[in-house]
Amino acid sequence: MKNKSWMYNPIWKILGVLIFLYVLIGGMTTPLNPGITYITPDSANAGEMVTITCKGYNTNYYTNQDNLAWLKLDSIHLLPARTVTAKDENTLEITFDLPNKFPVQTESAFGTIITYNAKDGAALRPSGLHIKKVEQGEDPAWQSSFGKSLIAPTGIRFPFRSILDETIRNTFFHVALWLSMIVLLLVGLYHAIRYLITKDMASDKMSASFNRVAIFYGILGLLTGSIWAKHTWGTWWTTDIKLNMSAIAMLIYAAYLVLRSSTFDFEKRARLSAVYSIFSFAMLIPLIFVIPRLTDSLHPGNGGNPALGGEDLDNTLRLFFYPSIIALILLGTWIATILYRWDTLEDKTMTD
């Protein structure tokens, strides 16, 4: 810690601010792909004609009167709509002549509703229509292709997820905060171990500074996650294993702050803090990454619920997600260096 010139270099600080502004502006203004929020009715019997009302999001149904629709049963069975009528930009009335026979092994089936026009591209509602009282078999009404090439909409757009809606943008904050927190805690852990080896008080103050910023990030992560839970699950908090283990991990680290304020003996404080920092990080790993994977969980990434892949994190989201992590790490490091310099001045004041 003899050479701290990097602390005063403004380049990486400015870079962190610029990247964060890029994420904030681009991440909040990029539109979502067209999608389908719901359909009604959502069930019908095989062999009957059914007319459903399809409610779209970010769609242009009325402007584009060339709307098409299909009922997709699996990768090789499609049923074209009999009629498609646009009521307004976000509402379609779609009529299907459902066959009596379905190529399934059960007495019911779920079909994905797909709508398409040249401006919106394809919008879909997975398993949107439940068909009951079906007979097993093939029917000539089923087709194996859309009958035309489906053109994707132009421009950068985020994926539409019917559960997440606009809150998919929280990926840039909630998820990025937790990943940045892990990086900052690793830096704090490194300096804690360095103190135990060298007894350099500068390492203790640096460890404490990074740990405090990481704890702040963790609290923000819990808050943004709670907001997300309210939108997607209908409640601010649940007994979900991932949420509870994350809260326990943050409480363990909160005790780190209490420990540091429990004594004014600098060497004793540094020694206890370093040991507790190692213990806290050792507890963090099983609490967040191991235990939640051993049981079912609503939280993505646990219990067979995928995360950070496919529609949850496509290439458009990555344009802002990874820069968000970089920006938060740089900004967190900047805050940590300010805290370090503050602690150094405070210690000098107390010893004078």
Tab-separated table of C-alpha atoms in Angstrom, residues 36-287:
chain	number	residue	atom	x	y	z
A	36	ILE	CA	-48.634	-10.642	-25.646
A	37	THR	CA	-49.704	-9.912	-22.085
A	38	TYR	CA	-52.776	-12.157	-21.965
A	39	ILE	CA	-55.501	-13.825	-24.011
A	40	THR	CA	-59.134	-14.477	-23.143
A	41	PRO	CA	-60.639	-17.012	-23.055
A	42	ASP	CA	-57.563	-19.104	-22.338
A	43	SER	CA	-59.205	-22.504	-22.771
A	44	ALA	CA	-61.390	-24.258	-25.344
A	45	ASN	CA	-62.514	-27.720	-26.403
A	46	ALA	CA	-61.132	-29.577	-29.388
A	47	GLY	CA	-63.389	-29.621	-32.438
A	48	GLU	CA	-64.965	-26.219	-31.810
A	49	MET	CA	-64.487	-22.768	-33.259
A	50	VAL	CA	-63.037	-20.385	-30.683
A	51	THR	CA	-62.551	-16.618	-30.886
A	52	ILE	CA	-59.996	-15.214	-28.495
A	53	THR	CA	-59.084	-11.656	-27.617
A	54	CYS	CA	-55.321	-11.178	-27.696
A	55	LYS	CA	-53.876	-8.228	-25.765
A	56	GLY	CA	-50.505	-7.109	-27.069
A	57	TYR	CA	-47.749	-4.908	-25.675
A	58	ASN	CA	-45.733	-2.449	-27.809
A	59	THR	CA	-47.644	-3.786	-30.796
A	60	ASN	CA	-48.975	-2.075	-33.914
A	61	TYR	CA	-51.899	-4.289	-34.819
A	62	TYR	CA	-54.243	-1.621	-36.145
A	63	THR	CA	-51.585	0.203	-38.189
A	64	ASN	CA	-50.572	-3.077	-39.837
A	65	GLN	CA	-53.672	-4.780	-41.208
A	66	ASP	CA	-51.588	-7.697	-42.495
A	67	ASN	CA	-51.767	-9.412	-39.098
A	68	LEU	CA	-51.406	-13.179	-39.040
A	69	ALA	CA	-51.768	-15.636	-36.167
A	70	TRP	CA	-51.055	-19.287	-35.426
A	71	LEU	CA	-51.595	-21.821	-32.686
A	72	LYS	CA	-48.257	-23.599	-32.236
A	73	LEU	CA	-48.544	-27.019	-30.633
A	74	ASP	CA	-44.917	-28.163	-30.908
A	75	SER	CA	-41.934	-27.746	-33.196
A	76	ILE	CA	-43.709	-29.298	-36.211
A	77	HIS	CA	-47.442	-28.644	-35.718
A	78	LEU	CA	-49.019	-25.246	-36.458
A	79	LEU	CA	-52.643	-24.243	-36.859
A	80	PRO	CA	-53.250	-21.035	-38.872
A	81	ALA	CA	-55.964	-18.714	-37.610
A	82	ARG	CA	-59.201	-18.595	-39.583
A	83	THR	CA	-59.608	-14.834	-39.122
A	84	VAL	CA	-57.516	-12.095	-37.486
A	85	THR	CA	-59.135	-8.728	-36.795
A	86	ALA	CA	-57.358	-5.715	-35.286
A	87	LYS	CA	-59.517	-3.763	-32.808
A	88	ASP	CA	-56.797	-1.288	-31.871
A	89	GLU	CA	-52.992	-1.141	-31.789
A	90	ASN	CA	-52.787	-3.615	-28.907
A	91	THR	CA	-55.875	-5.802	-29.398
A	92	LEU	CA	-56.576	-8.610	-31.842
A	93	GLU	CA	-59.577	-10.893	-32.205
A	94	ILE	CA	-58.375	-14.267	-33.460
A	95	THR	CA	-60.601	-17.150	-34.537
A	96	PHE	CA	-59.349	-20.744	-34.709
A	97	ASP	CA	-61.106	-23.831	-36.063
A	98	LEU	CA	-59.736	-26.348	-33.613
A	99	PRO	CA	-59.422	-29.892	-35.029
A	100	ASN	CA	-60.815	-32.872	-33.167
A	101	LYS	CA	-57.520	-34.707	-33.402
A	102	PHE	CA	-54.257	-33.540	-31.855
A	103	PRO	CA	-50.826	-35.209	-32.147
A	104	VAL	CA	-50.488	-35.550	-28.358
A	105	GLN	CA	-50.513	-38.390	-25.862
A	106	THR	CA	-52.961	-36.800	-23.408
A	107	GLU	CA	-56.586	-35.648	-23.389
A	108	SER	CA	-55.573	-31.988	-23.265
A	109	ALA	CA	-52.891	-29.808	-24.823
A	110	PHE	CA	-51.394	-26.345	-24.467
A	111	GLY	CA	-50.803	-24.246	-27.564
A	112	THR	CA	-48.619	-21.157	-27.953
A	113	ILE	CA	-50.347	-18.175	-29.546
A	114	ILE	CA	-48.179	-16.411	-32.159
A	115	THR	CA	-49.081	-13.146	-33.872
A	116	TYR	CA	-47.132	-11.512	-36.683
A	117	ASN	CA	-46.996	-8.428	-38.860
A	118	ALA	CA	-44.177	-6.816	-40.813
A	119	LYS	CA	-43.574	-3.994	-38.312
A	120	ASP	CA	-43.770	-5.888	-35.023
A	121	GLY	CA	-42.344	-9.184	-36.123
A	122	ALA	CA	-43.553	-12.157	-34.091
A	123	ALA	CA	-45.135	-11.827	-30.643
A	124	LEU	CA	-46.099	-14.893	-28.662
A	125	ARG	CA	-47.822	-16.158	-25.559
A	126	PRO	CA	-46.294	-19.515	-24.516
A	127	SER	CA	-48.920	-22.125	-23.546
A	128	GLY	CA	-51.534	-19.417	-23.997
A	129	LEU	CA	-54.483	-21.648	-24.945
A	130	HIS	CA	-55.476	-24.813	-23.102
A	131	ILE	CA	-57.321	-27.245	-25.391
A	132	LYS	CA	-59.385	-29.932	-23.672
A	133	LYS	CA	-61.213	-33.090	-24.783
A	134	VAL	CA	-58.775	-33.854	-27.575
A	135	GLU	CA	-58.490	-37.093	-29.538
A	136	GLN	CA	-55.081	-38.448	-30.383
A	137	GLY	CA	-54.247	-38.502	-34.059
A	138	GLU	CA	-53.242	-36.474	-37.101
A	139	ASP	CA	-55.429	-33.936	-38.890
A	140	PRO	CA	-54.748	-32.169	-42.213
A	141	ALA	CA	-55.461	-28.822	-40.549
A	142	TRP	CA	-52.079	-28.999	-38.857
A	143	GLN	CA	-49.259	-27.452	-40.873
A	144	SER	CA	-45.508	-27.841	-40.478
A	145	SER	CA	-44.440	-24.278	-41.407
A	146	PHE	CA	-45.641	-20.705	-41.125
A	147	GLY	CA	-46.062	-20.504	-44.885
A	148	LYS	CA	-43.911	-17.364	-45.105
A	149	SER	CA	-40.663	-15.985	-43.778
A	150	LEU	CA	-41.091	-14.177	-40.454
A	151	ILE	CA	-38.999	-11.007	-40.428
A	152	ALA	CA	-37.646	-9.817	-37.090
A	153	PRO	CA	-38.207	-6.133	-36.149
A	154	THR	CA	-35.252	-3.852	-36.727
A	155	GLY	CA	-33.287	-1.954	-34.082
A	156	ILE	CA	-32.101	-2.784	-30.584
A	157	ARG	CA	-34.936	-4.105	-28.428
A	158	PHE	CA	-35.044	-5.928	-25.126
A	159	PRO	CA	-36.914	-9.258	-24.944
A	160	PHE	CA	-40.506	-9.153	-23.751
A	161	ARG	CA	-41.273	-11.435	-20.817
A	162	SER	CA	-44.934	-11.601	-19.816
A	163	ILE	CA	-44.085	-11.859	-16.109
A	164	LEU	CA	-41.340	-9.266	-15.980
A	165	ASP	CA	-42.669	-6.705	-18.472
A	166	GLU	CA	-40.717	-3.441	-18.109
A	167	THR	CA	-39.040	-4.611	-14.900
A	168	ILE	CA	-36.649	-6.703	-16.991
A	169	ARG	CA	-34.531	-3.513	-16.874
A	170	ASN	CA	-33.917	-4.237	-13.195
A	171	THR	CA	-31.382	-6.791	-14.454
A	172	PHE	CA	-28.970	-3.869	-14.896
A	173	PHE	CA	-29.331	-2.890	-11.245
A	174	HIS	CA	-30.434	-5.755	-8.996
A	175	VAL	CA	-28.312	-8.493	-10.588
A	176	ALA	CA	-25.391	-6.164	-11.354
A	177	LEU	CA	-25.371	-4.900	-7.746
A	178	TRP	CA	-25.014	-8.415	-6.338
A	179	LEU	CA	-22.265	-9.414	-8.748
A	180	SER	CA	-20.404	-6.145	-8.091
A	181	MET	CA	-20.833	-6.725	-4.366
A	182	ILE	CA	-19.083	-10.101	-4.675
A	183	VAL	CA	-16.135	-8.473	-6.462
A	184	LEU	CA	-15.819	-5.735	-3.819
A	185	LEU	CA	-16.018	-8.300	-1.018
A	186	LEU	CA	-13.223	-10.263	-2.694
A	187	VAL	CA	-11.077	-7.129	-2.691
A	188	GLY	CA	-11.929	-6.591	0.979
A	189	LEU	CA	-11.048	-10.217	1.707
A	190	TYR	CA	-7.702	-9.824	-0.082
A	191	HIS	CA	-6.753	-6.812	2.035
A	192	ALA	CA	-7.913	-8.577	5.217
A	193	ILE	CA	-5.577	-11.486	4.490
A	194	ARG	CA	-2.853	-9.013	3.556
A	195	TYR	CA	-3.205	-7.325	6.932
A	196	LEU	CA	-2.855	-10.622	8.807
A	197	ILE	CA	0.353	-11.282	6.878
A	198	THR	CA	1.943	-7.816	6.909
A	199	LYS	CA	0.260	-6.090	9.895
A	200	ASP	CA	-0.033	-3.049	7.628
A	201	MET	CA	-2.808	-0.811	9.013
A	202	ALA	CA	-3.391	0.596	5.542
A	203	SER	CA	-4.546	-2.869	4.464
A	204	ASP	CA	-7.009	-2.946	7.347
A	205	LYS	CA	-8.514	0.397	6.376
A	206	MET	CA	-8.683	-0.631	2.725
A	207	SER	CA	-10.407	-3.899	3.646
A	208	ALA	CA	-12.940	-2.075	5.798
A	209	SER	CA	-13.615	0.495	3.066
A	210	PHE	CA	-14.350	-2.103	0.395
A	211	ASN	CA	-16.443	-4.176	2.775
A	212	ARG	CA	-18.581	-1.181	3.736
A	213	VAL	CA	-19.300	-0.305	0.106
A	214	ALA	CA	-20.077	-3.959	-0.634
A	215	ILE	CA	-22.531	-4.096	2.281
A	216	PHE	CA	-24.203	-0.954	0.930
A	217	TYR	CA	-24.478	-2.642	-2.477
A	218	GLY	CA	-25.964	-5.700	-0.800
A	219	ILE	CA	-28.636	-3.600	0.904
A	220	LEU	CA	-29.476	-1.967	-2.431
A	221	GLY	CA	-29.598	-5.447	-3.938
A	222	LEU	CA	-32.150	-6.553	-1.345
A	223	LEU	CA	-34.263	-3.429	-1.936
A	224	THR	CA	-34.258	-3.737	-5.734
A	225	GLY	CA	-34.996	-7.438	-5.408
A	226	SER	CA	-37.946	-6.675	-3.125
A	227	ILE	CA	-39.355	-4.250	-5.694
A	228	TRP	CA	-38.950	-6.924	-8.375
A	229	ALA	CA	-40.668	-9.513	-6.161
A	230	LYS	CA	-43.638	-7.205	-5.651
A	231	HIS	CA	-44.146	-6.909	-9.401
A	232	THR	CA	-43.577	-10.548	-10.363
A	233	TRP	CA	-44.725	-12.466	-7.279
A	234	GLY	CA	-47.207	-9.976	-5.832
A	235	THR	CA	-45.425	-9.556	-2.496
A	236	TRP	CA	-42.425	-7.599	-1.199
A	237	TRP	CA	-40.907	-10.670	0.467
A	238	THR	CA	-41.511	-14.404	0.596
A	239	THR	CA	-40.083	-17.339	2.513
A	240	ASP	CA	-38.099	-18.258	-0.598
A	241	ILE	CA	-34.792	-19.906	0.329
A	242	LYS	CA	-32.655	-17.604	-1.860
A	243	LEU	CA	-34.148	-14.437	-0.344
A	244	ASN	CA	-33.782	-15.655	3.213
A	245	MET	CA	-30.208	-16.883	2.737
A	246	SER	CA	-29.253	-13.558	1.135
A	247	ALA	CA	-30.750	-11.659	4.059
A	248	ILE	CA	-28.837	-13.833	6.541
A	249	ALA	CA	-25.607	-13.219	4.614
A	250	MET	CA	-26.161	-9.459	4.818
A	251	LEU	CA	-26.883	-9.689	8.552
A	252	ILE	CA	-23.589	-11.527	9.051
A	253	TYR	CA	-21.769	-8.754	7.222
A	254	ALA	CA	-23.735	-6.109	9.155
A	255	ALA	CA	-22.196	-7.595	12.300
A	256	TYR	CA	-18.803	-6.734	10.753
A	257	LEU	CA	-19.703	-3.040	11.068
A	258	VAL	CA	-20.729	-3.526	14.700
A	259	LEU	CA	-17.471	-5.347	15.423
A	260	ARG	CA	-15.346	-2.522	14.033
A	261	SER	CA	-17.120	0.035	16.192
A	262	SER	CA	-16.828	-2.065	19.363
A	263	THR	CA	-13.225	-1.076	20.203
A	264	PHE	CA	-10.881	1.879	19.709
A	265	ASP	CA	-7.753	-0.263	19.948
A	266	PHE	CA	-6.577	-0.001	16.329
A	267	GLU	CA	-4.548	-3.219	16.257
A	268	LYS	CA	-7.185	-5.276	18.030
A	269	ARG	CA	-9.894	-3.870	15.760
A	270	ALA	CA	-7.847	-4.635	12.659
A	271	ARG	CA	-7.074	-8.185	13.761
A	272	LEU	CA	-10.685	-9.010	14.697
A	273	SER	CA	-12.018	-7.380	11.539
A	274	ALA	CA	-9.647	-9.327	9.306
A	275	VAL	CA	-10.563	-12.666	10.873
A	276	TYR	CA	-14.280	-11.861	10.778
A	277	SER	CA	-14.009	-10.728	7.136
A	278	ILE	CA	-12.621	-14.140	6.211
A	279	PHE	CA	-15.362	-15.875	8.203
A	280	SER	CA	-18.105	-13.732	6.608
A	281	PHE	CA	-16.981	-14.451	3.068
A	282	ALA	CA	-16.678	-18.159	3.867
A	283	MET	CA	-20.308	-18.086	5.036
A	284	LEU	CA	-21.454	-16.025	2.050
A	285	ILE	CA	-20.554	-18.688	-0.518
A	286	PRO	CA	-22.738	-21.553	0.823
A	287	LEU	CA	-25.558	-19.197	1.842
